[in-house]
Coordinates of C-alpha atoms in Angstrom, one line a residue:
M1 CA -156.7 -32.9 3.1
T2 CA -152.8 -32.5 2.9
L3 CA -151.0 -33.0 -0.5
T4 CA -147.1 -34.0 -0.2
V5 CA -144.6 -33.8 -3.0
L6 CA -142.1 -36.6 -2.7
L7 CA -139.1 -37.1 -5.0
D8 CA -137.1 -39.9 -4.0
G9 CA -137.3 -42.9 -1.3
C10 CA -135.5 -40.9 1.2
D11 CA -138.3 -38.2 1.1
V12 CA -140.7 -40.7 1.7
A13 CA -138.9 -41.9 4.9
E14 CA -138.6 -38.7 6.1
V15 CA -142.1 -38.0 6.2
A16 CA -143.0 -41.2 7.3
A17 CA -140.9 -40.4 10.2
T18 CA -141.6 -37.0 10.9
F19 CA -145.4 -36.5 9.6
P20 CA -146.9 -40.1 8.7
A21 CA -150.5 -38.5 8.4
A22 CA -149.4 -36.6 5.1
L23 CA -148.8 -40.5 3.5
S24 CA -152.5 -40.8 4.6
G25 CA -153.4 -37.9 1.9
H26 CA -152.9 -37.3 -1.4
V27 CA -149.2 -37.8 -2.4
L28 CA -147.4 -36.9 -5.8
A29 CA -145.0 -39.1 -6.5
Y30 CA -142.1 -37.0 -8.7
D31 CA -139.6 -39.8 -9.6
L32 CA -139.3 -43.1 -10.1
P33 CA -137.2 -43.6 -6.5
A34 CA -140.4 -41.9 -4.8
C35 CA -143.0 -44.2 -6.8
F36 CA -140.7 -47.3 -6.2
A37 CA -140.8 -46.5 -2.3
L38 CA -144.4 -45.8 -2.1
Q39 CA -145.2 -49.0 -3.8
D40 CA -142.9 -51.0 -1.1
R41 CA -145.4 -49.0 1.6
S42 CA -148.3 -49.9 -0.3
I43 CA -149.2 -46.2 0.1
E44 CA -151.3 -45.0 -3.0
F45 CA -150.0 -42.2 -4.9
T46 CA -150.5 -40.4 -8.4
T47 CA -147.6 -39.0 -10.8
P48 CA -147.5 -35.7 -12.7
W49 CA -148.7 -37.5 -15.9
D50 CA -151.8 -38.2 -14.0
D51 CA -153.2 -34.8 -14.2
V52 CA -151.2 -33.9 -17.4
S53 CA -152.9 -34.8 -20.7
P54 CA -150.7 -34.6 -24.2
E55 CA -153.2 -31.5 -25.0
D56 CA -152.1 -29.8 -22.0
L57 CA -147.9 -30.0 -23.5
A58 CA -148.6 -27.2 -25.7
A59 CA -149.9 -25.2 -22.7
A60 CA -146.8 -26.4 -20.7
Q61 CA -144.7 -25.1 -23.5
R62 CA -146.0 -21.4 -23.7
F63 CA -145.0 -21.1 -20.1
D64 CA -141.6 -22.5 -20.8
D65 CA -141.5 -20.0 -23.6
E66 CA -142.3 -17.3 -21.7
V67 CA -139.9 -17.9 -18.8
Q68 CA -137.1 -18.6 -21.4
A69 CA -137.8 -15.3 -22.9
F70 CA -137.5 -13.4 -19.5
W71 CA -134.1 -14.9 -18.6
R72 CA -132.8 -14.2 -22.5
V73 CA -133.5 -10.4 -21.5
H74 CA -133.0 -9.8 -18.1
A75 CA -129.9 -12.1 -17.0
R76 CA -126.7 -11.0 -18.1
I77 CA -123.4 -10.4 -17.0
P78 CA -121.3 -8.9 -19.3
L79 CA -117.2 -9.3 -19.0
R80 CA -114.4 -8.9 -20.8
G81 CA -116.6 -9.5 -24.0
M82 CA -118.3 -12.5 -22.6
D83 CA -121.7 -13.2 -21.1
L84 CA -121.1 -15.4 -18.1
L85 CA -124.4 -16.7 -18.0
G86 CA -124.6 -17.3 -21.5
M87 CA -121.5 -19.6 -21.5
A88 CA -123.1 -23.2 -21.4
R89 CA -126.3 -21.4 -22.2
H90 CA -128.1 -24.9 -21.9
R91 CA -127.3 -25.4 -18.9
H92 CA -129.9 -22.7 -18.2
I93 CA -132.0 -22.9 -20.7
A94 CA -132.6 -26.9 -19.1
C95 CA -132.7 -25.5 -15.7
L96 CA -135.6 -23.2 -16.3
T97 CA -137.5 -25.9 -18.2
R98 CA -137.2 -28.4 -15.5
M99 CA -138.4 -25.5 -13.0
V100 CA -141.6 -25.1 -15.3
W101 CA -142.1 -28.4 -15.5
A102 CA -142.2 -28.6 -11.7
A103 CA -144.6 -25.9 -11.6
F104 CA -146.8 -26.8 -14.2
T105 CA -147.3 -30.2 -13.0
I106 CA -147.9 -29.0 -8.9
R107 CA -150.1 -26.7 -10.1
R108 CA -152.7 -29.2 -11.9
A109 CA -152.2 -31.3 -9.0
I110 CA -153.4 -28.6 -6.9
E111 CA -156.2 -27.7 -9.1
R112 CA -157.4 -31.6 -9.2
F113 CA -157.3 -32.2 -5.1
A114 CA -157.9 -29.0 -3.7
P115 CA -155.8 -29.5 -0.5
T116 CA -156.5 -27.6 2.4
E117 CA -152.8 -28.0 3.2
I118 CA -149.2 -28.6 1.6
V119 CA -146.7 -30.4 3.3
C120 CA -143.0 -30.0 2.1
F121 CA -139.6 -30.0 3.1
D122 CA -137.7 -26.9 4.1
D123 CA -135.0 -27.0 1.3
H124 CA -133.2 -23.6 1.1
T125 CA -129.6 -24.3 -0.4
G126 CA -128.3 -25.8 -3.7
H127 CA -129.1 -24.7 -7.3
G128 CA -130.6 -26.2 -10.3
L129 CA -127.9 -26.8 -12.8
E130 CA -127.4 -30.1 -13.8
Q131 CA -125.8 -32.8 -12.0
P132 CA -123.7 -35.7 -13.0
P133 CA -125.4 -38.8 -14.0
G134 CA -126.6 -40.5 -11.1
M135 CA -127.2 -37.5 -9.1
G136 CA -131.1 -37.2 -9.1
A137 CA -131.2 -34.3 -6.6
M138 CA -133.5 -31.5 -7.4
P139 CA -133.0 -28.8 -4.4
L140 CA -135.8 -26.1 -5.9
L141 CA -138.5 -28.9 -6.6
Q142 CA -139.5 -28.2 -2.5
P143 CA -139.4 -24.2 -2.8
I144 CA -141.4 -24.8 -5.9
V145 CA -144.0 -26.4 -4.2
R146 CA -143.9 -24.0 -1.6
G147 CA -144.1 -20.7 -3.5
M148 CA -146.6 -22.4 -5.4
A149 CA -148.7 -22.9 -2.3
E150 CA -148.1 -19.4 -0.6
N151 CA -149.2 -18.0 -4.1
M152 CA -152.4 -19.9 -4.1
G153 CA -153.7 -18.9 -0.5
I154 CA -152.8 -22.9 0.5
P155 CA -151.1 -23.1 4.3
V156 CA -147.8 -25.1 4.4
R157 CA -146.3 -27.1 6.7
L158 CA -142.8 -27.1 6.8
L159 CA -141.0 -30.4 7.1
P160 CA -137.3 -30.1 9.0
R161 CA -134.7 -31.9 6.6
A162 CA -133.0 -35.1 8.4
R163 CA -130.1 -35.1 5.7
T164 CA -128.1 -32.7 3.1
T165 CA -130.0 -33.3 0.2
F166 CA -127.5 -31.4 -2.0
T167 CA -123.6 -31.3 -2.7
D168 CA -122.5 -30.0 -6.2
R169 CA -120.6 -32.5 -7.4
A170 CA -120.6 -31.1 -10.9
A171 CA -118.4 -28.4 -9.4
H172 CA -115.7 -30.8 -8.2
A173 CA -115.8 -32.9 -11.2
S174 CA -112.6 -31.6 -12.4
R175 CA -109.8 -31.5 -10.0
D176 CA -106.4 -30.9 -10.7
Q177 CA -105.1 -34.2 -11.7
G178 CA -101.2 -34.9 -12.8
E179 CA -97.9 -33.0 -12.9
R180 CA -98.1 -29.4 -14.7
V181 CA -97.3 -29.5 -18.5
D182 CA -95.2 -27.0 -20.9
L183 CA -96.8 -27.3 -24.0
T184 CA -94.5 -24.8 -25.5
T185 CA -91.6 -27.5 -24.6
R186 CA -93.4 -30.6 -25.7
L187 CA -94.9 -29.3 -28.7
D188 CA -91.6 -27.8 -30.3
G189 CA -93.3 -25.5 -32.0
R190 CA -95.6 -27.9 -34.1
P191 CA -99.1 -26.4 -35.3
F192 CA -101.6 -28.3 -33.3
V193 CA -105.6 -29.2 -33.0
L194 CA -106.8 -29.0 -29.7
F195 CA -109.4 -31.3 -28.7
A196 CA -112.1 -30.9 -25.8
G197 CA -114.1 -33.6 -23.7
S198 CA -115.2 -35.3 -21.1
G199 CA -116.2 -39.1 -20.6
N200 CA -117.6 -41.1 -23.7
D201 CA -117.0 -38.2 -26.1
L202 CA -113.3 -38.6 -25.6
L203 CA -113.5 -42.1 -27.0
R204 CA -115.9 -40.4 -29.8
Q205 CA -112.9 -38.0 -30.9
L206 CA -110.2 -41.0 -31.2
P207 CA -110.9 -42.2 -34.5
L208 CA -110.6 -38.5 -35.9
I209 CA -107.6 -38.2 -34.0
R210 CA -105.3 -41.0 -35.1
T211 CA -106.8 -39.8 -38.8
I212 CA -105.4 -36.6 -38.5
C213 CA -101.8 -37.7 -36.3
R214 CA -102.1 -40.4 -39.7
Q215 CA -102.6 -38.2 -42.6
T216 CA -101.1 -34.8 -41.2
D217 CA -98.6 -33.0 -39.5
L218 CA -100.6 -31.4 -37.2
A219 CA -99.9 -32.3 -33.5
V220 CA -102.9 -33.3 -31.6
V221 CA -103.8 -32.0 -27.9
Q222 CA -106.7 -33.8 -26.1
L223 CA -107.5 -31.8 -22.8
Y224 CA -110.5 -33.8 -20.9
R225 CA -112.1 -32.7 -17.5
A226 CA -113.4 -36.3 -16.4
A227 CA -112.5 -39.4 -17.7
G228 CA -112.5 -42.7 -16.6
D229 CA -108.8 -45.3 -16.1
D230 CA -109.9 -47.3 -19.2
A231 CA -110.4 -44.4 -21.5
L232 CA -107.3 -42.7 -20.2
H233 CA -105.4 -45.9 -20.6
Q234 CA -106.9 -46.2 -24.6
L235 CA -106.1 -42.3 -25.3
R236 CA -102.9 -42.3 -24.1
D237 CA -101.8 -45.6 -26.1
A238 CA -102.9 -43.6 -29.5
G239 CA -100.3 -41.7 -29.2
H240 CA -101.3 -38.0 -29.2
H241 CA -100.7 -35.7 -26.3
V242 CA -103.4 -36.4 -23.1
Y243 CA -103.8 -34.2 -20.2
H244 CA -106.3 -33.2 -17.6
E245 CA -107.4 -29.3 -18.2
S246 CA -105.2 -28.5 -15.1
Q247 CA -102.1 -29.6 -16.3
V248 CA -101.7 -27.1 -19.0
T249 CA -103.4 -24.1 -17.3
N250 CA -102.7 -22.0 -14.3
P251 CA -105.1 -20.1 -12.5
S252 CA -105.0 -16.5 -14.1
R253 CA -103.0 -13.7 -12.0
D254 CA -105.2 -11.7 -13.8
C255 CA -108.7 -13.1 -12.7
K256 CA -107.2 -12.6 -9.3
G257 CA -106.8 -9.1 -9.8
A258 CA -109.8 -8.5 -11.3
E259 CA -112.2 -9.8 -8.6
E260 CA -113.5 -7.1 -7.8
E261 CA -114.5 -6.0 -11.2
V262 CA -116.0 -9.1 -11.6
A263 CA -118.1 -8.7 -8.1
A264 CA -119.1 -5.0 -9.2
K265 CA -120.7 -6.6 -12.6
S266 CA -122.3 -9.2 -11.1
R267 CA -123.9 -7.3 -8.1
N268 CA -124.8 -4.4 -11.0
A269 CA -126.3 -7.7 -13.0
R270 CA -128.1 -9.2 -10.1
A271 CA -129.8 -5.8 -9.0
E272 CA -131.2 -5.4 -12.7
F273 CA -132.3 -8.9 -12.7
D274 CA -134.4 -8.6 -9.2
N275 CA -135.8 -5.2 -10.6
A276 CA -137.3 -7.0 -13.5
S277 CA -138.3 -10.2 -11.4
V278 CA -140.4 -8.0 -9.4
R279 CA -142.1 -6.8 -11.9
A280 CA -142.7 -10.1 -14.0
T281 CA -146.0 -11.0 -15.1
G282 CA -147.9 -13.9 -16.4
C283 CA -145.8 -17.2 -15.7
A284 CA -142.4 -15.4 -15.4
R285 CA -144.0 -14.4 -12.4
T286 CA -144.6 -18.0 -11.2
I287 CA -140.7 -18.5 -11.4
F288 CA -138.8 -15.3 -11.0
A289 CA -140.9 -13.7 -8.4
N290 CA -140.6 -16.8 -6.3
P291 CA -139.0 -16.1 -2.8
H292 CA -138.2 -19.4 -1.4
I293 CA -135.6 -20.2 -5.0
M294 CA -133.4 -16.9 -4.5
H295 CA -130.5 -19.5 -3.4
H296 CA -130.1 -20.4 -6.9
W297 CA -130.3 -16.9 -8.3
D298 CA -127.9 -16.5 -5.5
F299 CA -125.5 -18.8 -6.6
L300 CA -125.8 -17.8 -10.5
F301 CA -124.8 -14.3 -9.7
G302 CA -122.3 -15.3 -6.9
D303 CA -120.2 -18.2 -7.1
Y304 CA -121.0 -19.3 -10.7
A305 CA -120.3 -16.1 -11.9
R306 CA -116.8 -15.8 -10.0
R307 CA -116.0 -19.4 -11.6
M308 CA -117.0 -18.5 -15.1
A309 CA -115.0 -15.2 -14.7
A310 CA -112.0 -17.2 -13.8
H311 CA -112.3 -19.4 -16.9
V312 CA -112.7 -16.8 -19.0
A313 CA -109.3 -15.2 -17.6
T314 CA -107.4 -18.6 -17.6
W315 CA -108.3 -19.9 -21.0
Q316 CA -108.0 -16.1 -22.8
E317 CA -104.4 -16.5 -21.1
Y318 CA -103.8 -19.9 -22.2
F319 CA -104.8 -18.9 -26.3
D320 CA -102.5 -16.0 -26.2
K321 CA -99.9 -18.6 -25.3
H322 CA -101.1 -21.7 -26.9
R323 CA -103.3 -20.7 -30.0
P324 CA -104.6 -24.0 -31.9
E325 CA -105.2 -23.9 -35.7
L326 CA -108.8 -25.7 -34.7
I327 CA -110.8 -26.4 -31.4
V328 CA -112.9 -29.7 -31.4
A329 CA -115.7 -30.7 -29.2
N330 CA -118.9 -32.5 -28.4
Y331 CA -120.4 -29.9 -26.3
P332 CA -120.1 -26.6 -25.5
T333 CA -117.5 -25.6 -22.8
P334 CA -115.6 -22.4 -21.1
L335 CA -112.9 -23.4 -23.8
L336 CA -114.9 -23.8 -26.8
E337 CA -116.7 -20.5 -25.9
V338 CA -113.2 -18.8 -25.4
G339 CA -111.7 -19.7 -28.4
A340 CA -114.9 -18.8 -30.3
Q341 CA -114.8 -15.4 -28.9
R342 CA -110.8 -15.2 -29.9
D343 CA -111.5 -16.2 -33.3
I344 CA -110.2 -19.3 -33.2
P345 CA -111.6 -21.7 -35.8
S346 CA -114.0 -24.5 -33.9
L347 CA -115.9 -27.8 -34.9
V348 CA -118.7 -29.3 -32.6
L349 CA -119.1 -32.7 -33.5
S350 CA -122.4 -34.8 -33.2
H351 CA -122.5 -36.2 -29.8
G352 CA -125.0 -38.6 -31.2
I353 CA -126.6 -39.6 -34.5
M354 CA -130.3 -38.7 -33.1
S355 CA -129.0 -35.5 -31.7
C356 CA -129.7 -32.9 -34.6
G357 CA -133.3 -33.0 -33.7
D358 CA -132.3 -31.3 -30.3
A359 CA -133.3 -27.7 -31.6
R360 CA -132.8 -26.0 -28.6
W361 CA -129.3 -27.5 -27.9
Y362 CA -128.1 -26.7 -31.4
S363 CA -129.7 -23.2 -31.2
S364 CA -127.8 -22.6 -27.9
L365 CA -124.4 -23.0 -29.2
P366 CA -121.7 -20.1 -29.7
E367 CA -121.0 -19.0 -33.3
V368 CA -118.7 -22.2 -33.8
T369 CA -119.0 -24.8 -37.1
L370 CA -121.2 -27.7 -36.5
G371 CA -120.7 -31.0 -37.6
A372 CA -123.7 -32.6 -39.1
P373 CA -123.6 -36.4 -39.2
S374 CA -125.5 -36.8 -42.7
P375 CA -127.0 -34.6 -45.3
A376 CA -130.6 -35.2 -43.5
A377 CA -129.0 -34.0 -40.5
R378 CA -127.7 -31.0 -41.8
N379 CA -131.3 -30.2 -43.0
R380 CA -132.9 -30.5 -40.1
L381 CA -130.4 -27.8 -38.5
V382 CA -131.1 -25.7 -41.5
R383 CA -134.8 -25.9 -40.9
I384 CA -134.3 -24.8 -37.1
G385 CA -132.7 -21.8 -37.7
I386 CA -129.2 -22.6 -38.0
P387 CA -127.0 -20.8 -41.1
E388 CA -126.0 -23.3 -43.4
K389 CA -122.8 -21.6 -43.7
R390 CA -122.2 -23.0 -39.9
I391 CA -122.8 -26.4 -40.9
A392 CA -120.4 -28.9 -42.2
I393 CA -121.3 -32.5 -43.1
T394 CA -118.7 -34.8 -40.9
G395 CA -120.7 -38.0 -40.3
D396 CA -120.6 -39.4 -36.8
P397 CA -117.4 -40.6 -35.5
G398 CA -119.1 -42.4 -32.6
M399 CA -121.0 -44.9 -35.6
D400 CA -117.8 -45.7 -37.4
A401 CA -117.5 -48.8 -35.6
T402 CA -120.8 -49.8 -36.8
L403 CA -120.3 -49.0 -40.7
Q404 CA -117.4 -50.9 -40.4
T405 CA -119.1 -53.9 -39.2
T406 CA -122.4 -53.8 -41.3
N407 CA -120.7 -56.3 -44.3
A408 CA -119.5 -58.6 -41.7
C409 CA -122.6 -58.4 -39.4
A410 CA -124.3 -61.8 -39.6
R411 CA -127.4 -62.2 -41.4
A412 CA -130.9 -63.6 -39.7
R413 CA -131.2 -67.1 -39.1
D414 CA -133.2 -68.9 -41.4
S415 CA -135.1 -70.9 -38.5
I416 CA -136.2 -68.9 -36.0
K417 CA -137.0 -71.7 -32.9
K418 CA -135.9 -69.4 -29.9
P419 CA -136.3 -65.7 -30.8
R420 CA -133.9 -63.4 -29.7
I421 CA -134.7 -60.0 -28.9
L422 CA -132.7 -57.1 -27.9
L423 CA -134.9 -54.5 -26.2
I424 CA -133.2 -50.7 -26.3
T425 CA -133.9 -48.8 -23.2
S426 CA -133.4 -45.5 -21.4
A427 CA -134.8 -43.1 -18.6
I428 CA -138.3 -43.1 -19.0
A429 CA -138.4 -40.3 -15.9
A430 CA -135.1 -38.8 -14.5
P431 CA -136.5 -35.0 -14.1
A432 CA -133.4 -34.2 -12.5
H433 CA -131.6 -34.5 -15.9
Q434 CA -134.1 -33.3 -18.5
G435 CA -133.1 -30.9 -21.1
D436 CA -136.2 -30.1 -22.2
L437 CA -140.2 -30.6 -21.6
P438 CA -140.7 -34.3 -21.0
A439 CA -141.5 -36.4 -23.8
I440 CA -142.1 -39.6 -22.0
N441 CA -145.6 -40.3 -20.0
W442 CA -143.5 -42.5 -17.5
A443 CA -146.7 -43.4 -15.6
G444 CA -147.8 -45.1 -19.1
A445 CA -144.4 -46.5 -19.7
L446 CA -144.1 -48.1 -16.3
R447 CA -147.6 -50.0 -17.3
T448 CA -145.7 -50.8 -20.7
F449 CA -142.7 -52.5 -18.8
D450 CA -145.4 -54.3 -16.6
E451 CA -146.7 -55.7 -19.9
L452 CA -143.0 -56.7 -21.4
N453 CA -142.8 -58.5 -18.4
D454 CA -146.3 -60.5 -18.7
L455 CA -145.3 -61.1 -22.7
A456 CA -141.8 -62.5 -21.5
R457 CA -143.8 -64.7 -19.0
R458 CA -146.1 -66.1 -21.9
Q459 CA -143.5 -66.5 -24.5
P460 CA -140.7 -68.3 -22.0
H461 CA -139.2 -69.3 -25.6
W462 CA -138.3 -66.0 -26.4
Q463 CA -135.1 -64.7 -25.2
F464 CA -135.1 -61.3 -24.1
T465 CA -132.3 -59.2 -23.5
I466 CA -131.7 -55.2 -22.3
K467 CA -129.5 -53.0 -23.3
P468 CA -129.6 -49.6 -20.9
H469 CA -128.4 -46.6 -21.7
P470 CA -125.3 -46.1 -20.2
R471 CA -125.7 -43.2 -18.1
Y472 CA -129.4 -42.7 -17.7
D473 CA -131.8 -45.6 -17.0
Q474 CA -134.0 -47.5 -14.7
V475 CA -132.2 -50.7 -14.3
D476 CA -133.7 -51.1 -10.4
L477 CA -137.4 -51.4 -12.4
Y478 CA -136.4 -54.7 -14.5
E479 CA -135.0 -56.2 -11.7
R480 CA -138.1 -55.6 -9.7
L481 CA -140.2 -56.6 -12.3
Q482 CA -138.7 -60.2 -12.7
A483 CA -137.4 -60.4 -8.7
D484 CA -139.7 -63.3 -8.1
L485 CA -138.3 -65.6 -11.1
P486 CA -135.2 -68.1 -11.3
E487 CA -132.5 -66.0 -12.3
A488 CA -132.1 -68.5 -15.4
Q489 CA -135.3 -66.8 -16.6
R490 CA -134.9 -63.6 -15.9
W491 CA -134.1 -60.7 -18.5
H492 CA -130.3 -60.6 -19.4
I493 CA -129.7 -57.0 -18.5
A494 CA -126.5 -56.0 -21.1
N495 CA -124.6 -53.2 -19.4
E496 CA -121.3 -53.9 -20.4
E497 CA -121.8 -55.7 -23.5
N498 CA -121.0 -54.3 -27.0
L499 CA -124.4 -52.6 -29.2
V500 CA -122.8 -53.8 -32.3
E501 CA -122.2 -57.6 -30.9
L502 CA -125.5 -57.4 -28.9
V503 CA -127.5 -56.6 -32.2
A504 CA -125.7 -58.7 -34.4
S505 CA -127.5 -61.9 -32.1
A506 CA -130.4 -60.4 -31.9
D507 CA -133.5 -61.5 -34.3
A508 CA -135.2 -58.3 -33.6
V509 CA -134.7 -55.3 -31.7
V510 CA -137.0 -53.3 -30.2
V511 CA -136.8 -49.6 -28.8
V512 CA -138.9 -48.9 -26.0
N513 CA -140.2 -45.3 -25.5
N514 CA -136.7 -43.7 -26.6
R515 CA -135.0 -42.2 -29.4
S516 CA -131.9 -43.4 -29.0
S517 CA -129.0 -43.4 -31.7
A518 CA -129.2 -47.1 -31.6
I519 CA -132.4 -47.0 -33.7
V520 CA -130.0 -46.1 -36.5
E521 CA -127.2 -48.4 -36.0
A522 CA -129.2 -51.8 -35.5
S523 CA -130.7 -50.6 -38.6
L524 CA -128.0 -50.6 -40.4
L525 CA -126.8 -53.9 -39.4
S526 CA -129.5 -55.4 -41.2
R527 CA -132.0 -56.1 -38.3
P528 CA -135.5 -55.3 -38.0
V529 CA -136.2 -52.5 -35.6
F530 CA -139.3 -51.7 -33.8
L531 CA -140.7 -48.2 -32.5
L532 CA -142.5 -49.2 -29.1
C533 CA -143.5 -45.8 -28.3
G534 CA -147.1 -45.3 -27.0
D535 CA -146.3 -43.9 -24.2
M536 CA -144.2 -40.5 -26.1
P537 CA -147.0 -37.8 -26.5
G538 CA -144.3 -35.0 -26.6
I539 CA -142.5 -36.5 -29.6
D540 CA -143.3 -35.6 -33.2
L541 CA -141.6 -38.8 -34.6
A542 CA -141.5 -37.1 -38.3
A543 CA -139.4 -34.0 -36.5
W544 CA -136.5 -36.3 -35.4
G545 CA -136.8 -38.3 -38.8
L546 CA -138.4 -41.4 -37.4
E547 CA -141.4 -41.7 -38.9
H548 CA -140.3 -44.7 -41.4
W549 CA -139.8 -47.1 -39.1
P550 CA -141.9 -49.9 -37.9
R551 CA -144.1 -48.2 -35.2
L552 CA -146.5 -49.9 -32.6
D553 CA -148.3 -48.3 -29.5
T554 CA -148.7 -51.3 -27.5
V555 CA -147.3 -54.7 -26.6
A556 CA -149.9 -56.2 -27.3
G557 CA -149.6 -55.0 -31.2
L558 CA -145.7 -56.2 -30.7
E559 CA -146.6 -59.3 -29.6
Q560 CA -148.9 -59.8 -32.8
E561 CA -145.9 -58.1 -35.1
L562 CA -143.2 -60.6 -33.4
T563 CA -145.2 -63.6 -33.6
S564 CA -145.9 -63.2 -37.1
A565 CA -142.3 -62.5 -37.8
F566 CA -140.9 -65.2 -36.4
A567 CA -143.4 -67.4 -37.9
H568 CA -142.5 -66.2 -41.1
P569 CA -138.7 -65.6 -41.9
E570 CA -139.6 -63.8 -44.9
Y571 CA -141.6 -61.3 -43.2
L572 CA -138.9 -60.6 -40.6
A573 CA -136.3 -60.0 -43.7
D574 CA -138.9 -57.4 -44.9
R575 CA -138.9 -55.4 -41.6
A576 CA -135.2 -56.0 -41.8
A577 CA -135.7 -54.4 -44.9
Q578 CA -137.5 -51.7 -43.8
S579 CA -136.0 -50.6 -41.0
Q580 CA -132.5 -50.1 -43.5
R581 CA -134.4 -48.0 -45.7
A582 CA -135.9 -46.1 -43.2
A583 CA -132.1 -45.5 -41.3
E584 CA -131.2 -44.5 -45.3
V585 CA -133.8 -41.8 -45.6
F586 CA -133.0 -40.7 -42.0
L587 CA -129.1 -40.1 -43.4
G588 CA -130.2 -39.1 -46.7
E589 CA -127.6 -41.1 -48.2
N590 CA -126.0 -44.5 -48.0
P591 CA -123.7 -44.3 -44.9
K592 CA -120.3 -43.2 -44.7
V593 CA -117.5 -43.5 -42.2
S594 CA -116.6 -39.8 -40.7
D595 CA -112.8 -39.8 -40.8
E596 CA -112.2 -38.2 -44.4
R597 CA -115.2 -36.0 -44.0
C598 CA -114.3 -34.9 -40.7
L599 CA -110.8 -34.2 -42.2
T600 CA -112.1 -32.4 -45.1
T601 CA -113.6 -30.1 -43.0
I602 CA -111.0 -29.4 -41.0
Q603 CA -108.9 -28.7 -44.2
Q604 CA -111.4 -25.6 -45.1
L605 CA -111.5 -24.5 -41.4
I606 CA -107.4 -24.1 -40.9
G607 CA -106.5 -23.9 -44.6
N608 CA -104.2 -26.3 -46.8
A609 CA -100.6 -24.9 -45.3
T610 CA -100.5 -27.1 -42.2
L611 CA -102.2 -30.1 -43.5
V612 CA -99.1 -31.7 -45.8
P613 CA -99.3 -35.6 -45.3
S614 CA -96.6 -37.3 -42.7
A615 CA -93.6 -38.8 -43.8

């Protein structure tokens, strides 16, 4: 019997059109869109989690560790004091982990079904680095399936593609925007702090930017790669300098003259990498000796290396002309990495109060100062090996609005006749965007949402609102679950509403199978926060500082808990107090706004000379 691995609805449709017999064999739905498409056709399927137990995760981690170790040793392109494959290192770490998880779960499916033939698509273009939100393509998935099958001696039936499956949206996310700007003229000799970011992080930086402009004589320049019109309007209204990167940089003439040097170094690095790949053993061989993913390595040692070399030359030239007092960012970018190489003081702010549990992401950053949201967050970073001298307690600018609202937030109602429940959700699958081995058994999480849907029908007087993650979620799942209900009885999906306002109007908050920063924010607003996390075998709650919140593993347990809480206001208040204490333990202090702390950190990084109060 055949085994076919499908990622999305288009995969399902193409197999149905070109080799429909495969849908009568074993089918592995690798992501939610394939799952929904197969359900719509009443086709039986399995998921990666049907063949992976919680105990298997340790084996997957060993697989990943071996692959990552090989990459660290053998994948380097040195140029001008930089390693072109070491810039934005986490992109490569995450990509390799996605490849490892695919290989690990596909091997388990093959071992379970013992297929006589593997059916896969003939994908041979594209790369595996993460694409922007909403782009779910995985151009390396089918080549991994093919390589695994051939390595295990199983015949492969290749299906042609009827569509283009990959467009490199990340490469085109930052186009030239606006007229060129002469910073020398605009700044008129004033020392400046350079902020860099994209998307939501630009607004997260705004409170600190306002504080700098208000309390110092420093100018502020904020550069972005991608931003929405609304965000740009808010930023420009603040009065500092806001430009697209392309407005203040020019393609380096030096880089154009050094193309041969870049090409030569890339060729030499690729030859060394290929020689090592041929000799790879064990788990590393599964990835690096697979002949069908060569297009990924071709991209990294080719077009990607040229782009990184251009960034290096451009930003080195930029900093020779316009050296800032300090660089502030939320994510590693070429600008930040080159600035660190040029010994420009640099500060990476938190991109979420929960982010300090992400050990691999922080460990992959360049040698810059890290802004920890709280003392407990600093301690977590120290435990994962970050030197304490590189950590400053800055608070989390993104949470300042919540902290300023805590005293004004309405308290729980004395009488609850129609309880209001806020569900905080996030993506349960999204394998194209995973940065680590999956933490969520999404097959189990689907059943949990089914049971939440049943709960809502059993308790029609309970009012449910879902606050989905702004970038990664499965709103189509929620709509499918309640499609047969009158619109007035369906869950309200609050895509645009403000989190603080939603929490303030809720009687209880339930965080469903994720570790969102909203856990802390909702707890500080004096609301009971329940963690419904029975489908997260890959998460150690204590390691993330989440062990003190009320935890429930089943929807039945949640229903019992909420029923008791809504019937007894004092019990609900006790749970709210427990959640607030948990948040304070998580932070390691009574929460504080970030602006003054950040300003103190800036003063320590660049000295007092330029930090005189503005007139």
